[in-house]
Short mmCIF file of C-alpha atoms and ligand atoms in Angstrom, two decimals:
data_model
loop_
_atom_site.label_atom_id
_atom_site.label_comp_id
_atom_site.label_asym_id
_atom_site.label_seq_id
_atom_site.Cartn_x
_atom_site.Cartn_y
_atom_site.Cartn_z
CA MET A 1 39.11 34.07 -6.25
CA PHE A 2 39.64 30.92 -8.18
CA SER A 3 37.02 29.07 -6.12
CA ILE A 4 34.45 31.84 -6.68
CA LEU A 5 35.13 31.55 -10.48
CA LEU A 6 34.63 27.74 -10.27
CA PHE A 7 31.35 27.97 -8.34
CA LEU A 8 29.88 31.05 -10.20
CA PRO A 9 28.21 29.04 -12.90
CA ILE A 10 26.71 26.67 -10.30
CA ILE A 11 25.46 29.66 -8.25
CA VAL A 12 23.96 31.31 -11.38
CA PHE A 13 22.25 27.97 -12.35
CA LEU A 14 20.84 27.44 -8.96
CA PHE A 15 19.55 30.96 -8.75
CA LEU A 16 17.84 30.75 -12.11
CA PHE A 17 16.53 27.24 -11.22
CA LEU A 18 15.13 28.30 -7.85
CA PHE A 19 13.50 31.46 -8.90
CA ARG A 20 12.47 30.28 -12.25
CA LYS A 21 9.02 31.42 -13.50
CA SER A 22 7.02 29.93 -16.38
CA ASN A 23 5.29 31.98 -18.98
CA THR A 24 2.87 29.30 -19.90
CA GLY A 25 -0.38 30.76 -20.95
CA GLY A 26 0.99 34.23 -20.51
CA LYS A 27 0.78 33.91 -16.70
CA LYS A 28 3.68 34.03 -14.28
CA TRP A 29 3.67 31.28 -11.83
CA THR A 30 6.13 30.89 -8.93
CA LEU A 31 7.40 27.71 -7.37
CA PRO A 32 5.68 26.73 -4.16
CA PRO A 33 7.45 28.03 -0.88
CA GLY A 34 9.88 25.69 0.78
CA SER A 35 13.61 24.98 0.52
CA LEU A 36 15.60 22.71 -1.82
CA GLY A 37 18.54 22.15 0.60
CA TRP A 38 21.98 21.30 -0.71
CA PRO A 39 22.71 20.72 -4.44
CA TYR A 40 21.76 17.11 -5.36
CA ILE A 41 21.51 15.89 -1.75
CA GLY A 42 18.73 18.36 -1.13
CA GLU A 43 16.92 17.56 2.12
CA THR A 44 17.33 13.81 1.94
CA PHE A 45 19.28 13.65 5.18
CA GLN A 46 16.71 15.82 7.18
CA LEU A 47 13.99 13.47 5.92
CA TYR A 48 15.65 10.13 6.59
CA SER A 49 17.60 10.93 9.86
CA GLN A 50 14.31 11.13 11.79
CA ASN A 51 10.70 9.97 11.83
CA PRO A 52 9.62 11.15 8.34
CA ASN A 53 6.44 12.54 9.71
CA VAL A 54 8.30 14.95 11.87
CA PHE A 55 9.86 16.29 8.62
CA PHE A 56 6.50 16.51 6.86
CA ALA A 57 4.73 18.17 9.75
CA SER A 58 7.37 20.76 10.39
CA LYS A 59 7.39 21.79 6.68
CA GLN A 60 3.62 21.94 6.59
CA LYS A 61 3.63 24.11 9.67
CA ARG A 62 6.17 26.54 8.19
CA TYR A 63 4.96 26.64 4.56
CA GLY A 64 1.40 25.44 4.44
CA ASN A 65 -0.39 22.64 2.49
CA ILE A 66 1.91 22.84 -0.58
CA PHE A 67 5.64 23.23 -0.42
CA LYS A 68 8.75 22.22 -2.33
CA THR A 69 11.68 20.19 -1.25
CA HIS A 70 14.44 18.05 -2.76
CA ILE A 71 14.87 14.39 -1.80
CA LEU A 72 16.83 11.37 -3.24
CA GLY A 73 18.11 13.53 -6.10
CA CYS A 74 14.64 14.73 -7.17
CA PRO A 75 13.01 18.08 -6.77
CA CYS A 76 9.50 17.52 -5.22
CA VAL A 77 6.28 19.28 -4.41
CA MET A 78 4.49 17.85 -1.33
CA ILE A 79 0.80 18.51 -0.92
CA SER A 80 -1.43 17.88 1.97
CA SER A 81 -4.80 19.45 1.38
CA PRO A 82 -7.79 17.46 0.31
CA GLU A 83 -8.34 19.88 -2.67
CA ALA A 84 -4.69 19.60 -3.92
CA VAL A 85 -4.88 15.75 -3.65
CA LYS A 86 -8.15 15.80 -5.62
CA PHE A 87 -6.51 17.88 -8.27
CA VAL A 88 -3.36 15.63 -8.63
CA MET A 89 -5.05 12.15 -8.23
CA VAL A 90 -8.55 12.71 -9.71
CA THR A 91 -9.45 15.76 -11.74
CA ARG A 92 -5.88 16.37 -13.38
CA ALA A 93 -4.65 12.86 -12.89
CA HIS A 94 -3.59 12.70 -16.59
CA LEU A 95 -1.10 15.43 -15.83
CA PHE A 96 0.66 13.27 -13.16
CA LYS A 97 2.03 9.84 -13.88
CA PRO A 98 2.86 7.26 -11.24
CA THR A 99 6.58 6.99 -10.73
CA PHE A 100 8.84 4.34 -9.02
CA PRO A 101 12.65 3.79 -8.74
CA ALA A 102 13.89 1.96 -11.88
CA SER A 103 15.16 -0.93 -9.82
CA LYS A 104 11.65 -1.62 -8.45
CA GLU A 105 10.23 -1.48 -11.93
CA ARG A 106 12.67 -4.15 -13.09
CA MET A 107 11.82 -6.48 -10.20
CA LEU A 108 8.08 -6.13 -10.24
CA GLY A 109 8.07 -6.17 -14.10
CA ARG A 110 7.68 -3.25 -16.44
CA GLN A 111 4.26 -4.26 -17.68
CA ALA A 112 2.72 -4.23 -14.29
CA LEU A 113 -0.37 -2.18 -13.52
CA PHE A 114 1.29 0.56 -11.35
CA PHE A 115 3.68 1.89 -13.96
CA GLN A 116 0.97 2.30 -16.66
CA GLN A 117 -1.28 5.15 -17.96
CA GLY A 118 -3.93 5.25 -20.70
CA GLU A 119 -5.55 2.32 -22.54
CA TYR A 120 -3.23 -0.41 -21.32
CA HIS A 121 -3.77 0.65 -17.71
CA SER A 122 -7.60 0.75 -18.03
CA LYS A 123 -7.56 -2.75 -19.63
CA LEU A 124 -5.43 -4.20 -16.81
CA ARG A 125 -7.51 -2.55 -14.11
CA LYS A 126 -10.66 -3.93 -15.57
CA LEU A 127 -9.08 -7.46 -15.52
CA VAL A 128 -7.87 -7.14 -11.97
CA MET A 129 -11.25 -5.68 -10.73
CA ARG A 130 -13.06 -8.62 -12.22
CA ALA A 131 -11.25 -11.05 -9.84
CA VAL A 132 -11.64 -8.92 -6.69
CA MET A 133 -15.06 -7.33 -7.09
CA PRO A 134 -17.74 -8.32 -4.52
CA GLU A 135 -19.56 -10.72 -6.85
CA THR A 136 -16.23 -12.83 -7.12
CA LEU A 137 -15.19 -12.45 -3.58
CA LYS A 138 -18.53 -13.88 -2.31
CA GLY A 139 -17.43 -17.17 -3.55
CA LEU A 140 -14.06 -16.95 -1.61
CA VAL A 141 -15.23 -16.27 1.94
CA SER A 142 -15.11 -19.81 3.14
CA ASP A 143 -11.70 -20.37 1.50
CA VAL A 144 -10.33 -17.23 3.38
CA GLU A 145 -11.98 -18.55 6.41
CA THR A 146 -10.03 -21.87 6.08
CA ILE A 147 -6.71 -19.99 5.77
CA VAL A 148 -7.63 -17.93 8.88
CA VAL A 149 -8.51 -20.91 11.01
CA ASN A 150 -5.16 -22.67 10.03
CA SER A 151 -3.10 -19.58 10.60
CA LEU A 152 -4.57 -18.93 14.03
CA ALA A 153 -4.12 -22.53 15.05
CA SER A 154 -0.56 -22.48 14.12
CA TRP A 155 0.14 -19.31 16.29
CA GLU A 156 -1.62 -20.65 19.39
CA GLY A 157 0.52 -20.94 22.57
CA ARG A 158 3.60 -19.37 20.77
CA GLU A 159 5.26 -16.06 20.84
CA ILE A 160 4.96 -14.70 17.32
CA ASN A 161 6.14 -11.78 15.25
CA THR A 162 2.68 -10.46 14.36
CA PHE A 163 3.77 -8.69 11.20
CA GLN A 164 5.65 -11.82 9.78
CA GLU A 165 2.69 -14.03 10.51
CA MET A 166 0.22 -11.51 8.99
CA LYS A 167 2.57 -11.46 5.83
CA THR A 168 2.18 -15.19 5.47
CA TYR A 169 -1.51 -14.83 5.86
CA ALA A 170 -1.90 -12.06 3.37
CA PHE A 171 0.38 -13.94 0.91
CA ASN A 172 -1.77 -16.97 1.03
CA VAL A 173 -5.00 -14.85 0.48
CA ALA A 174 -3.29 -13.09 -2.43
CA LEU A 175 -2.43 -16.50 -3.97
CA LEU A 176 -6.07 -17.53 -3.46
CA SER A 177 -7.29 -14.52 -5.40
CA ILE A 178 -4.82 -15.34 -8.15
CA PHE A 179 -5.11 -19.15 -8.46
CA GLY A 180 -8.41 -19.81 -6.71
CA LYS A 181 -8.60 -23.21 -4.83
CA ASP A 182 -5.31 -24.47 -6.49
CA GLU A 183 -3.33 -21.96 -4.54
CA VAL A 184 -2.29 -24.58 -1.91
CA LEU A 185 -0.59 -26.65 -4.74
CA TYR A 186 1.87 -23.88 -5.49
CA ARG A 187 2.01 -21.98 -2.16
CA GLU A 188 5.33 -23.22 -0.83
CA GLU A 189 7.25 -23.16 -4.10
CA LEU A 190 5.97 -19.71 -5.00
CA LYS A 191 6.61 -18.42 -1.47
CA SER A 192 10.21 -19.44 -1.30
CA CYS A 193 10.88 -17.67 -4.63
CA TYR A 194 8.91 -14.51 -3.71
CA TYR A 195 10.68 -14.13 -0.40
CA ILE A 196 14.09 -13.99 -2.12
CA LEU A 197 12.73 -11.60 -4.70
CA GLU A 198 11.27 -9.15 -2.18
CA LYS A 199 14.71 -8.86 -0.40
CA GLY A 200 16.04 -7.19 -3.57
CA TYR A 201 13.20 -4.57 -3.80
CA ASN A 202 15.17 -1.88 -2.09
CA SER A 203 18.66 -3.10 -3.17
CA MET A 204 21.22 -1.26 -5.43
CA PRO A 205 20.51 -2.53 -8.97
CA ILE A 206 24.00 -4.28 -9.28
CA ASN A 207 23.42 -7.45 -11.14
CA LEU A 208 26.61 -9.34 -10.08
CA PRO A 209 26.77 -12.83 -8.46
CA GLY A 210 26.24 -12.68 -4.74
CA THR A 211 24.38 -9.36 -4.65
CA LEU A 212 20.84 -9.10 -3.43
CA PHE A 213 19.70 -7.76 -6.73
CA HIS A 214 21.24 -10.74 -8.56
CA LYS A 215 19.63 -13.23 -6.21
CA ALA A 216 16.33 -11.39 -6.62
CA MET A 217 16.42 -11.42 -10.31
CA LYS A 218 17.18 -15.16 -10.29
CA ALA A 219 14.25 -15.75 -8.01
CA ARG A 220 12.07 -13.76 -10.42
CA LYS A 221 13.06 -15.97 -13.35
CA GLN A 222 12.22 -18.97 -11.22
CA LEU A 223 8.83 -17.47 -10.33
CA ALA A 224 8.26 -16.77 -14.03
CA ARG A 225 8.95 -20.42 -14.82
CA ILE A 226 6.56 -21.83 -12.31
CA VAL A 227 3.76 -19.44 -13.36
CA GLY A 228 4.56 -20.27 -17.04
CA GLN A 229 4.00 -23.99 -16.21
CA ILE A 230 0.65 -23.16 -14.45
CA ILE A 231 -0.50 -21.14 -17.38
CA SER A 232 0.23 -23.96 -19.94
CA SER A 233 -1.42 -26.55 -17.80
CA ARG A 234 -4.53 -24.28 -17.61
CA ARG A 235 -4.44 -23.78 -21.41
CA GLN A 236 -4.57 -27.56 -21.81
CA ILE A 237 -7.54 -28.05 -19.50
CA LYS A 238 -9.49 -25.23 -21.35
CA GLU A 239 -11.51 -24.54 -18.21
CA GLU A 240 -12.90 -20.99 -17.52
CA ARG A 241 -11.95 -19.72 -14.12
CA ASN A 242 -13.02 -16.58 -12.31
CA ASP A 243 -9.74 -16.10 -10.46
CA LEU A 244 -7.15 -13.44 -11.39
CA LEU A 245 -5.19 -15.81 -13.59
CA GLY A 246 -8.50 -16.79 -15.32
CA SER A 247 -9.22 -13.08 -15.91
CA PHE A 248 -5.65 -12.41 -17.32
CA MET A 249 -5.97 -15.44 -19.56
CA GLY A 250 -9.60 -14.54 -20.61
CA GLN A 251 -10.58 -15.40 -24.24
CA LYS A 252 -11.11 -11.77 -25.53
CA GLU A 253 -8.55 -9.77 -23.67
CA ALA A 254 -5.82 -12.30 -23.01
CA LEU A 255 -2.53 -10.97 -21.81
CA THR A 256 0.90 -12.40 -22.94
CA ASP A 257 2.66 -14.71 -20.46
CA GLU A 258 5.13 -11.91 -19.61
CA GLN A 259 2.24 -9.41 -18.88
CA ILE A 260 0.55 -12.01 -16.70
CA ILE A 261 3.81 -12.61 -14.61
CA ASP A 262 4.57 -8.99 -14.28
CA ASN A 263 1.05 -8.36 -13.00
CA MET A 264 0.90 -11.28 -10.68
CA ILE A 265 4.09 -10.33 -8.93
CA GLY A 266 2.77 -6.76 -8.91
CA VAL A 267 -0.59 -7.92 -7.19
CA ILE A 268 1.30 -9.87 -4.56
CA PHE A 269 3.56 -6.90 -3.85
CA ALA A 270 0.56 -4.49 -3.54
CA ALA A 271 -1.54 -6.94 -1.51
CA ARG A 272 0.66 -8.35 1.05
CA ASP A 273 2.70 -6.01 3.23
CA THR A 274 -0.08 -3.24 3.09
CA THR A 275 -2.76 -5.70 4.47
CA ALA A 276 -0.15 -7.26 6.84
CA SER A 277 0.79 -3.90 8.43
CA VAL A 278 -2.92 -2.86 8.89
CA LEU A 279 -3.61 -6.10 10.55
CA THR A 280 -0.58 -5.66 12.84
CA TRP A 281 -1.83 -2.21 13.92
CA ILE A 282 -5.31 -3.52 14.48
CA VAL A 283 -3.89 -6.19 16.93
CA LYS A 284 -1.88 -3.42 18.65
CA TYR A 285 -4.84 -0.87 18.95
CA LEU A 286 -7.28 -3.53 20.16
CA GLY A 287 -4.89 -4.59 22.84
CA GLU A 288 -4.48 -1.07 24.00
CA ASN A 289 -8.20 -0.31 24.01
CA PRO A 290 -10.00 -2.92 26.02
CA SER A 291 -13.53 -1.37 25.75
CA ILE A 292 -13.19 -1.22 22.02
CA LEU A 293 -11.94 -4.83 21.96
CA GLN A 294 -14.91 -5.76 24.02
CA ALA A 295 -17.40 -4.07 21.59
CA VAL A 296 -15.78 -5.84 18.57
CA THR A 297 -15.81 -9.20 20.42
CA GLY A 298 -19.48 -8.64 21.32
CA GLU A 299 -20.40 -7.95 17.67
CA GLN A 300 -18.35 -11.03 16.49
CA GLU A 301 -19.83 -13.31 19.26
CA GLU A 302 -23.37 -12.46 18.05
CA ILE A 303 -22.43 -13.63 14.49
CA MET A 304 -20.73 -16.73 15.86
CA LYS A 305 -23.96 -17.58 17.73
CA ARG A 306 -26.03 -17.13 14.61
CA ARG A 307 -23.69 -19.47 12.64
CA LYS A 308 -23.84 -22.11 15.35
CA GLY A 309 -27.60 -21.85 15.37
CA ASP A 310 -27.58 -22.40 11.54
CA GLY A 311 -25.91 -25.78 12.02
CA GLU A 312 -22.30 -24.52 12.29
CA ARG A 313 -22.33 -22.91 8.84
CA SER A 314 -19.21 -21.09 7.32
CA LEU A 315 -19.07 -17.36 7.48
CA THR A 316 -20.80 -15.65 4.55
CA TRP A 317 -20.30 -12.49 2.63
CA ALA A 318 -23.57 -11.24 4.15
CA ASP A 319 -22.13 -11.75 7.67
CA THR A 320 -19.05 -9.61 6.76
CA LYS A 321 -21.43 -6.92 5.63
CA ASN A 322 -22.99 -6.94 9.05
CA MET A 323 -20.02 -5.97 11.12
CA PRO A 324 -20.21 -2.14 11.58
CA ILE A 325 -18.22 -1.90 14.80
CA THR A 326 -15.36 -3.99 13.44
CA SER A 327 -15.47 -2.06 10.12
CA ARG A 328 -15.07 1.24 12.01
CA VAL A 329 -12.12 -0.21 13.93
CA ILE A 330 -10.44 -1.10 10.58
CA GLN A 331 -11.10 2.39 9.19
CA GLU A 332 -9.79 4.18 12.26
CA THR A 333 -6.68 1.94 12.29
CA MET A 334 -6.11 2.85 8.68
CA ARG A 335 -6.41 6.56 9.52
CA VAL A 336 -4.27 6.63 12.60
CA ALA A 337 -1.60 4.23 11.28
CA SER A 338 -1.66 5.58 7.67
CA VAL A 339 0.56 2.67 6.61
CA LEU A 340 1.10 4.29 3.19
CA SER A 341 2.22 7.81 4.39
CA PHE A 342 2.31 9.17 0.94
CA THR A 343 2.51 8.15 -2.74
CA PHE A 344 4.50 9.46 -5.75
CA ARG A 345 3.50 11.12 -8.96
CA GLU A 346 5.58 13.00 -11.58
CA ALA A 347 4.32 16.02 -13.44
CA VAL A 348 4.18 15.20 -17.22
CA GLU A 349 4.13 18.95 -18.21
CA ASP A 350 4.36 22.20 -16.39
CA VAL A 351 1.22 22.38 -14.30
CA GLU A 352 -0.34 25.35 -12.48
CA TYR A 353 -1.98 24.84 -9.14
CA GLU A 354 -3.41 27.82 -7.32
CA GLY A 355 -0.93 30.21 -8.85
CA TYR A 356 1.97 27.86 -8.07
CA LEU A 357 4.13 26.13 -10.78
CA ILE A 358 4.71 22.46 -10.60
CA PRO A 359 7.49 22.07 -13.15
CA LYS A 360 7.47 19.14 -15.68
CA GLY A 361 9.52 16.25 -14.26
CA TRP A 362 9.09 17.21 -10.62
CA LYS A 363 7.83 14.57 -8.22
CA VAL A 364 4.60 15.32 -6.43
CA LEU A 365 3.84 13.64 -3.14
CA PRO A 366 0.28 13.52 -1.72
CA LEU A 367 0.91 13.24 2.00
CA PHE A 368 -1.95 10.89 3.15
CA ARG A 369 -0.75 10.78 6.72
CA ASN A 370 -0.74 14.54 7.15
CA ILE A 371 -4.35 14.66 5.80
CA HIS A 372 -5.37 11.88 8.13
CA HIS A 373 -3.78 13.61 11.07
CA SER A 374 -4.99 17.21 10.43
CA PRO A 375 -7.30 18.63 13.05
CA GLU A 376 -9.13 20.36 10.22
CA ASN A 377 -10.22 17.01 8.94
CA PHE A 378 -10.45 14.92 12.06
CA THR A 379 -10.98 16.30 15.61
CA ASP A 380 -8.48 15.28 18.17
CA PRO A 381 -6.55 13.40 15.40
CA GLY A 382 -4.13 11.57 17.65
CA LYS A 383 -6.84 9.64 19.43
CA PHE A 384 -7.92 6.21 18.50
CA ASP A 385 -11.63 6.66 18.26
CA PRO A 386 -13.50 4.40 15.78
CA SER A 387 -16.84 6.04 16.53
CA ARG A 388 -15.76 9.10 14.49
CA PHE A 389 -16.50 6.94 11.44
CA GLU A 390 -20.20 6.71 12.39
CA ALA A 391 -20.41 9.88 10.11
CA ALA A 392 -18.78 9.64 6.64
CA PRO A 393 -15.47 11.69 6.43
CA LYS A 394 -15.39 14.78 4.18
CA PRO A 395 -14.41 14.08 0.59
CA ASN A 396 -10.57 13.49 0.05
CA THR A 397 -9.86 13.50 3.71
CA PHE A 398 -9.64 9.69 4.17
CA LEU A 399 -7.45 8.11 1.61
CA PRO A 400 -6.10 4.79 2.75
CA PHE A 401 -6.66 3.41 -0.69
CA GLY A 402 -5.78 6.56 -2.59
CA ASN A 403 -8.24 7.96 -5.04
CA GLY A 404 -8.83 8.31 -8.81
CA ILE A 405 -7.70 6.05 -11.63
CA HIS A 406 -4.82 4.46 -9.69
CA SER A 407 -6.84 3.93 -6.41
CA CYS A 408 -6.59 0.50 -4.89
CA PRO A 409 -8.53 -2.18 -6.76
CA GLY A 410 -7.97 -4.60 -3.92
CA ASN A 411 -9.95 -2.58 -1.13
CA GLU A 412 -12.76 -5.03 -0.87
CA LEU A 413 -10.43 -8.07 -0.79
CA ALA A 414 -8.35 -6.34 1.93
CA LYS A 415 -11.49 -5.54 4.00
CA LEU A 416 -12.65 -9.14 3.70
CA GLU A 417 -9.26 -10.56 4.91
CA LYS A 418 -9.42 -8.26 8.01
CA LEU A 419 -12.98 -9.03 8.86
CA VAL A 420 -12.66 -12.78 8.67
CA LEU A 421 -9.47 -12.76 10.68
CA LEU A 422 -10.95 -10.56 13.35
CA HIS A 423 -14.11 -12.71 13.58
CA HIS A 424 -12.08 -15.81 14.59
CA LEU A 425 -9.29 -13.77 16.57
CA THR A 426 -11.66 -11.95 18.86
CA THR A 427 -14.10 -14.82 19.50
CA LYS A 428 -11.58 -17.57 20.13
CA TYR A 429 -8.31 -16.00 21.23
CA ARG A 430 -6.66 -13.67 23.67
CA TRP A 431 -3.20 -12.09 23.26
CA SER A 432 -0.68 -10.15 25.09
CA VAL A 433 2.01 -7.87 23.59
CA MET A 434 5.57 -8.74 24.70
CA GLY A 435 7.77 -5.83 25.80
CA PRO A 436 7.24 -2.11 25.61
CA GLN A 437 5.51 -0.99 22.29
CA SER A 438 5.73 2.82 21.85
CA GLU A 439 8.16 2.93 19.02
CA ILE A 440 7.32 2.92 15.26
CA GLN A 441 9.65 1.60 12.53
CA TYR A 442 9.40 2.49 8.81
CA ALA A 443 10.18 -0.46 6.58
CA PRO A 444 8.90 1.19 4.35
CA PHE A 445 5.40 0.88 5.79
CA ALA A 446 4.80 2.33 9.26
CA LEU A 447 4.98 -0.70 11.73
CA PRO A 448 5.05 -1.17 15.50
CA GLN A 449 8.71 -1.80 16.55
CA ASN A 450 9.99 -5.35 15.85
CA GLY A 451 6.73 -6.24 14.07
CA LEU A 452 4.78 -6.49 17.33
CA PRO A 453 5.88 -9.69 19.19
CA VAL A 454 2.75 -11.15 20.73
CA LYS A 455 1.65 -14.42 22.54
CA PHE A 456 -1.68 -15.81 21.55
CA SER A 457 -3.73 -18.29 23.55
CA LEU A 458 -7.08 -20.00 23.06
CA LYS A 459 -9.84 -18.51 25.25
CA THR A 460 -10.90 -21.05 27.92
C1 LIG B 501 -4.98 -2.70 3.57
C2 LIG B 501 -4.48 -3.11 2.48
C3 LIG B 501 -4.18 -2.16 1.26
C4 LIG B 501 -3.86 -0.92 1.32
C5 LIG B 501 -3.74 0.13 2.50
C6 LIG B 501 -3.64 -0.41 -0.11
C7 LIG B 501 -3.38 0.87 -0.53
C8 LIG B 501 -3.29 1.20 -1.85
C9 LIG B 501 -3.14 2.55 -2.33
C10 LIG B 501 -3.05 3.79 -1.38
C11 LIG B 501 -2.98 2.47 -3.63
C12 LIG B 501 -2.84 3.68 -4.59
C13 LIG B 501 -1.34 4.05 -4.67
C14 LIG B 501 -1.29 5.29 -5.65
O1 LIG B 501 -2.26 5.95 -6.02
O2 LIG B 501 -0.13 5.60 -5.90
C15 LIG B 501 -2.99 1.10 -4.08
C16 LIG B 501 -2.96 0.64 -5.34
C17 LIG B 501 -3.02 -0.68 -5.70
N1 LIG B 501 -3.41 -1.70 -4.93
FE1 LIG B 501 -3.78 -1.70 -2.95
N2 LIG B 501 -3.81 -1.57 -0.90
C18 LIG B 501 -4.24 -2.54 -0.04
C19 LIG B 501 -4.48 -3.85 -0.44
C20 LIG B 501 -4.45 -4.40 -1.74
C21 LIG B 501 -4.85 -5.70 -2.17
C22 LIG B 501 -5.36 -6.79 -1.27
C23 LIG B 501 -4.73 -5.84 -3.49
C24 LIG B 501 -4.92 -7.02 -4.31
C25 LIG B 501 -5.60 -7.03 -5.42
C26 LIG B 501 -4.17 -4.50 -3.91
C27 LIG B 501 -3.77 -4.15 -5.23
C28 LIG B 501 -3.39 -2.90 -5.70
C29 LIG B 501 -3.03 -2.60 -7.03
C30 LIG B 501 -2.89 -3.53 -8.17
C31 LIG B 501 -2.85 -1.16 -7.03
C32 LIG B 501 -2.40 -0.37 -8.25
C33 LIG B 501 -3.61 0.24 -8.95
C34 LIG B 501 -3.30 1.08 -10.08
O3 LIG B 501 -2.15 1.62 -10.25
O4 LIG B 501 -4.23 1.24 -10.85
N3 LIG B 501 -4.02 -3.67 -2.83
N4 LIG B 501 -3.29 0.37 -2.97
#
């Protein structure tokens, strides 16, 4: 009897919470179907004890394209129809703010682009776009090529962890976009700090000596000191540069040093593991599909021949725009692998969508992977078939870079990195994957097991 009395208020609260309706606008809206699991724990265990895609797919099958759940202490609405994604990320984007765990915000820096809305966000986006728009990238192609040639040479004859090496490559290209040709001067120092910092991204925010979080915060301070020195030496030279640092320091819209540092760390964070995971999957899928590898190699050899015919010239922006087969392989890899399975938003007020209530403060997760793997959007979705991209996908069904005001500003840079690497990889090297490769790990991006150990050798 005592225990019933003790739990009665909790039961009443949960009943009211689960079946709550909103009277906003005189209409009665119900929460989407689904279950919230246990108090506080919710369905966190069901999600994290298995491949997360099994959780999402089974929920979608049971409840449809919009359902509620409760994970990591937060009530959530998950959405997986192109229309719902457009609503949340594009047409009503102002009602859904981006949201991240507080510890991540502290490490990346509170003034970084991802966490912003409104005017400051648009200003930052403009500054980032200026440094990674096609006009600027055209001038970087030969530098990216130099980084590729050196990276591939260092892998030759070795068994490498593909993901780790691709991380190094993507890190060096990110620094190139930030510091321009000076990047080599700072590469090693910045790398050693950043690699300590990233170990703290998913740690408990306990700032005591010895903890990962403490070490990461110390590395962040060191990074800030190095970048601070670079900024002051640029100020003394008074030279205008079109790299990202130049854009942040620009005359009219200059950011403070602190804003610059937060956004540089943010860009490295956004640019590196995403690009490296996609590249790792490309290596895997090409290895498993010899006829597709042959088609890509043929396309790249044609370009290589033209370059040789033009006096061994460097790769150009125009070359990269003339790689349709390779581009479709990249698109199909991003669809099948869906390295960012989903993203997070939070409703800033009670929102109605198709008669359902999305309550203020609830998280909303657009499930990119489910959309990419739905037979309604892509026939035979499990099959790796780059030719499907000969026709443009339907709107909001292909979202590797998101959509709307927070969509990825680095998509052209990411594409350039992949094309230049594939040009040299397929024309000069062969590779074989070491060991069985059917498992996927989530770290947090979807990756082939153990980062895909591979042996590379020069073609003879
Ligand atoms: C294949 C590689 C990449 C993938 C798959 C990718 C994917 C994404 C996605 C899905 C978003 C939107 C997240 C959301 O709406 O919540 C995003 C945002 C972002 N990405 Fe990328 N990205 C890649 C490479 C890059 C690169 C190379 C850069 C470097 C400039 C970059 C910088 C950013 C930034 C700064 C944002 C935040 C934009 C904002 O909040 O306004 N990304 N990325």
